Coordinates of C-alpha atoms in Angstrom, one line a residue:
X1 CA 26.2 18.1 -1.2
X2 CA 23.1 18.1 -0.9
X3 CA 21.7 17.8 3.1
X4 CA 20.9 14.0 2.8
X5 CA 24.2 13.7 1.0
X6 CA 25.7 15.5 4.1
X7 CA 23.7 13.1 7.0
X8 CA 24.9 10.0 5.2
X9 CA 28.4 11.3 5.0
X10 CA 28.5 11.9 8.8
X11 CA 26.9 8.4 9.7
X12 CA 29.5 7.1 7.5
X13 CA 32.0 8.5 9.2
X14 CA 31.0 7.7 12.4
X15 CA 30.4 4.2 11.5
X16 CA 34.0 4.2 9.6
X17 CA 35.2 5.3 12.7
X18 CA 33.5 2.5 15.5
X19 CA 34.6 -0.4 13.1
X20 CA 37.8 0.9 13.0
X21 CA 38.2 1.1 16.9
X22 CA 37.0 -2.4 17.0
X23 CA 38.8 -3.6 14.5
X24 CA 42.3 -2.1 16.3
X25 CA 40.7 -3.3 19.4
X26 CA 40.9 -6.6 18.1
X27 CA 44.4 -6.7 17.0
X28 CA 45.7 -5.6 20.3
X29 CA 44.2 -8.1 21.9
X30 CA 45.6 -10.5 18.8
X31 CA 49.2 -9.0 19.6
X32 CA 48.9 -10.1 23.2
X33 CA 48.4 -13.7 22.0
X34 CA 51.9 -15.7 20.7
X35 CA 53.5 -14.6 17.0
X36 CA 52.0 -17.7 15.6
X37 CA 48.5 -17.2 16.8
X38 CA 48.6 -13.4 15.6
X39 CA 50.1 -14.9 12.3
X40 CA 47.4 -17.4 12.1
X41 CA 44.2 -15.0 12.6
X42 CA 46.1 -12.2 10.7
X43 CA 46.1 -14.8 7.8
X44 CA 42.5 -16.2 8.8
X45 CA 40.4 -13.1 7.4
X46 CA 37.9 -13.3 9.6
X47 CA 36.2 -10.2 10.5
X48 CA 37.6 -8.5 13.8
X49 CA 35.1 -9.5 16.7
X50 CA 31.8 -7.2 17.3
X51 CA 32.4 -5.5 13.2
X52 CA 29.9 -7.9 12.1
X53 CA 27.4 -6.6 14.8
X54 CA 27.7 -3.3 13.8
X55 CA 27.2 -4.0 10.1
X56 CA 24.0 -5.9 10.7
X57 CA 22.7 -2.7 12.0
X58 CA 22.7 -0.4 9.6
X59 CA 20.3 0.3 7.2
X60 CA 22.5 1.0 4.3
X61 CA 24.6 -1.6 2.3
X62 CA 27.3 -2.3 3.9
X63 CA 30.0 -5.0 2.8
X64 CA 33.6 -5.5 4.3
X65 CA 36.2 -6.9 1.4
X66 CA 39.5 -9.2 2.3
X67 CA 43.2 -8.5 1.0
X68 CA 42.2 -10.6 -2.5
X69 CA 38.7 -8.8 -2.8
X70 CA 36.3 -11.6 -1.6
X71 CA 33.5 -10.4 0.6
X72 CA 34.0 -11.4 4.2
X73 CA 30.6 -9.6 5.1
X74 CA 27.7 -8.1 3.5
X75 CA 24.8 -6.7 5.0
X76 CA 21.2 -7.7 3.5
X77 CA 20.9 -4.2 1.7
X78 CA 24.0 -4.9 -0.4
X79 CA 22.6 -8.2 -1.4
X80 CA 19.0 -6.9 -2.3
X81 CA 20.6 -4.7 -4.5
X82 CA 22.7 -6.7 -6.3
X83 CA 26.1 -5.4 -5.1
X84 CA 27.1 -8.7 -3.8
X85 CA 26.8 -12.1 -5.0
X86 CA 28.2 -15.1 -3.4
X87 CA 31.4 -13.8 -2.2
X88 CA 32.3 -11.1 -5.2
X89 CA 31.4 -7.7 -5.1
X90 CA 29.5 -7.1 -8.5
X91 CA 29.9 -3.5 -9.3
X92 CA 33.2 -2.8 -11.1
X93 CA 33.0 0.8 -10.1
X94 CA 32.8 0.0 -6.5
X95 CA 35.7 -2.5 -6.8
X96 CA 38.3 -0.2 -8.4
X97 CA 37.6 2.1 -5.1
X98 CA 38.4 -0.3 -2.9
X99 CA 41.3 -1.2 -4.4
X100 CA 42.4 2.4 -4.7
X101 CA 42.1 2.7 -0.9
X102 CA 44.0 -0.4 -0.3
X103 CA 46.8 0.4 -1.9
X104 CA 47.1 4.1 -0.7
X105 CA 44.9 3.9 2.4
X106 CA 43.3 7.0 1.9
X107 CA 39.2 7.0 2.9
X108 CA 37.5 8.1 -0.6
X109 CA 34.0 9.4 -0.9
X110 CA 32.2 9.0 -4.5
X111 CA 28.2 8.8 -6.0
X112 CA 28.1 5.6 -8.4
X113 CA 25.1 4.6 -10.5
X114 CA 24.2 0.6 -10.7
X115 CA 22.5 -0.5 -13.3
X116 CA 18.8 -2.5 -13.4
X117 CA 19.5 -3.9 -9.6
X118 CA 16.1 -2.8 -7.7
X119 CA 12.4 -3.4 -8.1
X120 CA 12.9 -2.6 -12.2
X121 CA 15.0 0.1 -11.7
X122 CA 17.0 1.3 -14.5
X123 CA 19.6 2.6 -12.4
X124 CA 20.1 3.1 -8.6
X125 CA 22.3 5.9 -7.5
X126 CA 24.7 5.2 -4.6
X127 CA 26.5 7.5 -2.2
X128 CA 29.6 5.8 -1.5
X129 CA 32.5 5.5 1.6
X130 CA 35.2 3.3 1.2
X131 CA 37.6 2.9 4.1
X132 CA 40.7 0.7 4.7
X133 CA 40.4 -1.7 8.1
X134 CA 43.7 -2.2 9.8
X135 CA 47.1 -3.5 8.0
X136 CA 45.7 -6.3 6.5
X137 CA 44.1 -5.3 2.8
X138 CA 40.4 -5.2 4.2
X139 CA 38.3 -3.1 3.3
X140 CA 35.1 -1.5 4.5
X141 CA 32.6 -0.7 1.8
X142 CA 29.5 2.0 2.8
X143 CA 26.7 2.7 0.0
X144 CA 23.4 4.5 0.4
X145 CA 20.7 4.4 -2.2
X146 CA 20.0 7.7 -3.0
X147 CA 17.7 7.0 -6.0
X148 CA 14.6 8.4 -4.4
X149 CA 16.3 11.5 -2.7
X150 CA 17.1 12.6 -6.8
X151 CA 14.1 12.0 -8.2
X152 CA 12.2 14.1 -5.3
X153 CA 15.1 17.0 -5.5
X154 CA 14.3 16.9 -9.7
X155 CA 10.4 16.9 -9.5
X156 CA 11.0 19.7 -6.8
X157 CA 13.3 21.9 -9.2
X158 CA 10.3 21.4 -12.0
X159 CA 8.3 22.3 -9.8
X160 CA 9.6 25.3 -8.8
X161 CA 10.5 25.8 -12.7
X162 CA 6.5 25.5 -13.8
X163 CA 5.3 27.2 -11.3
X164 CA 7.3 30.4 -12.1
X165 CA 6.2 29.7 -15.6
X166 CA 2.6 28.9 -15.3
X167 CA 2.1 32.4 -12.9
X168 CA 4.3 34.6 -15.3
X169 CA 2.0 33.6 -18.3
X170 CA -1.3 35.2 -16.7
X171 CA 0.9 38.0 -14.7
X172 CA 2.8 39.3 -18.1
X173 CA -0.5 39.4 -20.0
X174 CA -2.3 41.2 -17.8
X175 CA 0.5 43.6 -17.6
X176 CA 0.3 44.1 -21.2
X177 CA -3.3 44.3 -21.4
X178 CA -3.1 47.0 -19.0
X179 CA -0.5 49.0 -21.3
X180 CA -3.0 48.5 -24.2
X181 CA -6.2 49.5 -22.4
X182 CA -3.8 52.7 -21.3
X183 CA -3.1 53.4 -25.2
X184 CA -6.8 52.7 -26.2
X185 CA -8.1 55.6 -23.9
X186 CA -10.1 57.0 -26.5
X187 CA -11.5 53.4 -28.0
X188 CA -14.3 52.2 -26.3
X189 CA -14.8 49.0 -28.2
X190 CA -11.0 48.3 -27.7
X191 CA -11.4 49.0 -24.0
X192 CA -13.9 46.6 -23.5
X193 CA -12.4 43.7 -26.1
X194 CA -9.0 44.1 -23.7
X195 CA -11.0 44.4 -20.2
X196 CA -12.5 40.9 -21.4
X197 CA -9.2 39.7 -22.1
X198 CA -8.1 41.0 -18.6
X199 CA -10.9 39.2 -16.8
X200 CA -9.6 35.8 -18.5
X201 CA -6.6 36.2 -17.6
X202 CA -6.9 37.4 -13.9
X203 CA -9.6 34.3 -13.3
X204 CA -6.9 31.9 -14.9
X205 CA -4.8 33.2 -12.4
X206 CA -7.0 32.9 -9.5
X207 CA -7.8 29.2 -10.5
X208 CA -3.9 28.5 -10.6
X209 CA -3.4 29.9 -7.1
X210 CA -6.2 28.5 -5.5
X211 CA -5.5 24.7 -6.9
X212 CA -1.7 25.6 -5.8
X213 CA -3.1 26.3 -2.2
X214 CA -5.4 23.2 -2.3
X215 CA -2.6 20.8 -3.7
X216 CA 0.1 22.5 -0.7
X217 CA -2.5 21.6 2.2
X218 CA -3.1 17.9 0.9
X219 CA 0.1 16.8 -0.6
X220 CA 1.8 16.7 2.8
X221 CA 0.1 12.8 3.2
X222 CA -1.3 14.0 6.2
X223 CA -4.1 12.7 7.8
X224 CA -7.1 14.9 7.3
X225 CA -8.1 17.0 10.3
X226 CA -11.4 16.7 11.0
X227 CA -12.6 13.8 9.3
X228 CA -16.2 12.8 9.1
X229 CA -19.4 10.9 7.4
X230 CA -19.4 11.9 3.6
X231 CA -22.2 11.0 1.4
X232 CA -21.1 10.0 -2.0
X233 CA -24.4 11.0 -3.1
X234 CA -24.0 14.7 -1.8
X235 CA -20.5 15.2 -3.2
X236 CA -21.3 13.9 -6.9
X237 CA -24.3 16.1 -7.2
X238 CA -22.2 19.1 -5.8
X239 CA -19.6 18.4 -8.3
X240 CA -22.1 17.9 -11.3
X241 CA -23.4 21.0 -10.3
X242 CA -20.5 23.0 -10.3
X243 CA -19.5 21.9 -13.4
X244 CA -23.2 22.0 -15.4
X245 CA -22.6 25.2 -16.9
X246 CA -19.4 24.5 -18.8
X247 CA -21.0 20.6 -20.0
X248 CA -24.3 23.1 -21.4
X249 CA -22.0 25.2 -22.9
X250 CA -20.4 21.7 -25.1
X251 CA -24.3 19.9 -24.9
X252 CA -22.4 17.7 -22.8
X253 CA -24.8 15.5 -20.4
X254 CA -23.2 14.9 -17.0
X255 CA -24.8 11.4 -15.7
X256 CA -24.9 10.3 -11.9
X257 CA -25.3 6.7 -11.9
X258 CA -23.9 3.6 -9.9
X259 CA -25.2 2.5 -6.1
X260 CA -27.1 5.0 -3.7
X261 CA -26.6 5.5 -0.4
X262 CA -22.5 4.7 -0.2
X263 CA -20.7 6.6 2.4
X264 CA -16.6 7.3 3.1
X265 CA -14.8 8.6 5.8
X266 CA -13.3 11.7 5.1
X267 CA -13.8 15.3 4.4
X268 CA -16.3 16.0 1.9
X269 CA -15.0 19.2 0.4
X270 CA -11.7 17.9 -0.6
X271 CA -13.8 15.0 -2.3
X272 CA -16.0 17.6 -4.0
X273 CA -12.5 19.0 -5.2
X274 CA -11.7 15.8 -6.5
X275 CA -14.4 15.0 -8.2
X276 CA -14.9 18.5 -9.9
X277 CA -11.4 18.4 -11.1
X278 CA -12.3 14.8 -12.9
X279 CA -15.7 16.1 -14.3
X280 CA -13.9 19.6 -15.6
X281 CA -11.2 17.2 -17.1
X282 CA -13.8 15.0 -19.1
X283 CA -15.8 17.9 -20.1
X284 CA -12.3 19.6 -21.4
X285 CA -11.2 16.6 -23.5
X286 CA -14.6 15.4 -24.7
X287 CA -16.2 16.6 -27.9
X288 CA -19.6 18.1 -28.1
X289 CA -22.9 16.2 -27.6
X290 CA -21.2 13.5 -25.9
X291 CA -22.0 12.2 -21.8
X292 CA -19.7 12.0 -19.0
X293 CA -20.9 9.5 -16.4
X294 CA -20.2 9.7 -12.8
X295 CA -20.8 6.4 -10.8
X296 CA -20.1 4.9 -7.4
X297 CA -20.4 1.0 -6.4
X298 CA -19.2 -1.2 -3.4
X299 CA -15.9 -2.8 -3.5
X300 CA -15.5 -4.6 -0.3
X301 CA -14.3 -2.3 2.0
X302 CA -14.3 0.1 -0.2
X303 CA -15.6 2.5 -2.3
X304 CA -15.1 2.9 -6.1
X305 CA -16.0 6.4 -8.1
X306 CA -15.6 6.4 -12.0
X307 CA -15.8 9.3 -14.1
X308 CA -15.7 8.3 -17.7
X309 CA -15.9 10.3 -20.6
X310 CA -16.1 9.8 -24.5
X311 CA -13.3 12.0 -25.1
X312 CA -9.9 12.1 -27.0
X313 CA -8.3 9.6 -24.8
X314 CA -4.6 9.4 -23.3
X315 CA -1.4 8.1 -25.5
X316 CA -0.5 4.7 -23.6
X317 CA 3.1 6.7 -23.4
X318 CA 1.6 9.0 -21.0
X319 CA -0.2 7.2 -18.5
X320 CA 2.3 6.8 -16.0
X321 CA 3.1 10.9 -16.0
X322 CA -0.8 11.5 -16.1
X323 CA -1.1 12.8 -12.8
X324 CA 2.0 14.6 -12.1
X325 CA 1.9 18.3 -11.3
X326 CA 1.5 20.3 -14.8
X327 CA 1.6 17.5 -16.9
X328 CA -0.2 17.8 -19.7
X329 CA -1.3 15.4 -22.5
X330 CA -2.5 18.3 -24.7
X331 CA -0.7 21.6 -23.5
X332 CA -2.1 23.9 -26.2
X333 CA -5.7 22.5 -25.3
X334 CA -5.6 22.4 -21.4
X335 CA -4.4 25.9 -21.7
X336 CA -7.2 26.9 -23.5
X337 CA -9.7 25.7 -21.2
X338 CA -8.2 27.5 -18.9
X339 CA -6.7 24.3 -17.2
X340 CA -3.6 25.1 -14.5
X341 CA -2.5 21.4 -15.0
X342 CA -2.8 20.5 -11.4
X343 CA -6.3 18.9 -11.4
X344 CA -4.8 15.2 -11.6
X345 CA -2.0 15.6 -9.1
X346 CA -5.1 17.7 -6.5
X347 CA -7.0 14.2 -7.1
X348 CA -4.0 12.0 -6.5
X349 CA -3.4 13.6 -3.2
X350 CA -7.0 13.6 -2.6
X351 CA -7.2 9.9 -3.0
X352 CA -3.8 9.6 -0.2
X353 CA -5.3 11.7 2.1
X354 CA -8.3 9.2 2.3
X355 CA -6.1 6.2 2.6
X356 CA -7.4 5.1 -1.1
X357 CA -5.9 5.8 -4.8
X358 CA -7.0 6.7 -8.3
X359 CA -6.3 4.7 -11.5
X360 CA -6.9 5.2 -14.9
X361 CA -7.9 3.5 -17.9
X362 CA -8.0 5.6 -21.3
X363 CA -8.3 4.7 -25.2
X364 CA -7.0 7.1 -27.9
X365 CA -10.1 8.0 -29.3
X366 CA -12.6 6.1 -26.6
X367 CA -12.5 7.6 -24.0
X368 CA -11.1 7.4 -20.5
X369 CA -12.0 6.1 -16.9
X370 CA -10.9 7.7 -13.8
X371 CA -11.3 5.8 -10.8
X372 CA -10.8 6.5 -7.2
X373 CA -10.8 4.0 -4.7
X374 CA -11.7 4.8 -1.2
X375 CA -12.2 3.0 1.9
X376 CA -15.7 2.9 3.2
X377 CA -17.2 4.5 6.2
X378 CA -17.7 1.8 8.8
X379 CA -15.3 -0.4 7.0
X380 CA -17.7 -2.1 5.1
X381 CA -19.1 -0.5 1.2
X382 CA -23.1 -0.7 2.3
X383 CA -25.6 1.2 1.0
X384 CA -28.1 3.2 3.6
X385 CA -31.5 3.6 2.8
X386 CA -32.6 7.0 3.1
X387 CA -35.9 8.1 4.9
X388 CA -39.2 7.5 2.2
X389 CA -40.0 11.3 2.4
X390 CA -36.4 12.4 1.7
X391 CA -36.2 10.2 -1.3
X392 CA -39.4 11.3 -2.5
X393 CA -39.1 14.8 -2.0

């Protein structure tokens, strides 16, 4: 059981104990009344005094069932997830668990999957704890949504596996090439050829490590340490300059357009890194003799920066995953061009770090457009006119 599951178990144990104390305290108070009154209260199926108050403050789904499986109390979370409708517990597996607890009085813990109840999710996974309440057949059910935790754990496992694979490939190639050079020491041409391959693999390894460092620095969704006023024009031109050599090699024209003089509040180095990754991707996935256009425009209190290409496009089924770390639409092409599979993940986290977002439009065979939408400096995307001498210079 993971750390989160252990925390839930501890919280659930505390709640069950607290509710049980309240229940038995109430039963003692009831027992002090007349025998007739005690029988009437026991048969009424009413919640013990104070139990409803405890359940009301729980963030998890909480349900109390009576001896006939009717819902006496359900938290708003339980109803939001669809676990409870009216006075019925809808999850058959959970209801069966409650009946077992009622029969033998033993507390049970389990995990269940409930289909299609929350925000369009196909399956919601719950860690559940079911306990008896008193001697009249009432049962307490606690259910904690752990779907997101499981998704994060899966992403983390995939990330570790992918990093291991991506690092092993160039490291293994370097080791093999070094052995080959050693064996071919008497052949200068072979040494030169294999040394060039070693430089290529070393560069690939360097890019991967740099991207991993950049991603680890920004993926925590922490605010930018030293934000400042960032000129979009300067960031676009810096990114284009960095990618120009790669574009010239494929006879791809890089064009800067849109509204000039726009600014955002953030980190100029991170913005240039994001734009450089978008432009590099556009070049890598575009045929020769085409254009890549980088443009900016005001959008209310935000600035939109778009990078458009005339490339191969992205299949519709891949659009939802395109910003995942190490996800590649065309793995062979990505590795052949030196891609690390982290570029778009970096773009996404740069946008989030600036309290913005990134989106993509694409059509196979027609190209793609990636758009970063970032909050404008001063709260309004108003272009700043440069001095006349600077503009003419």
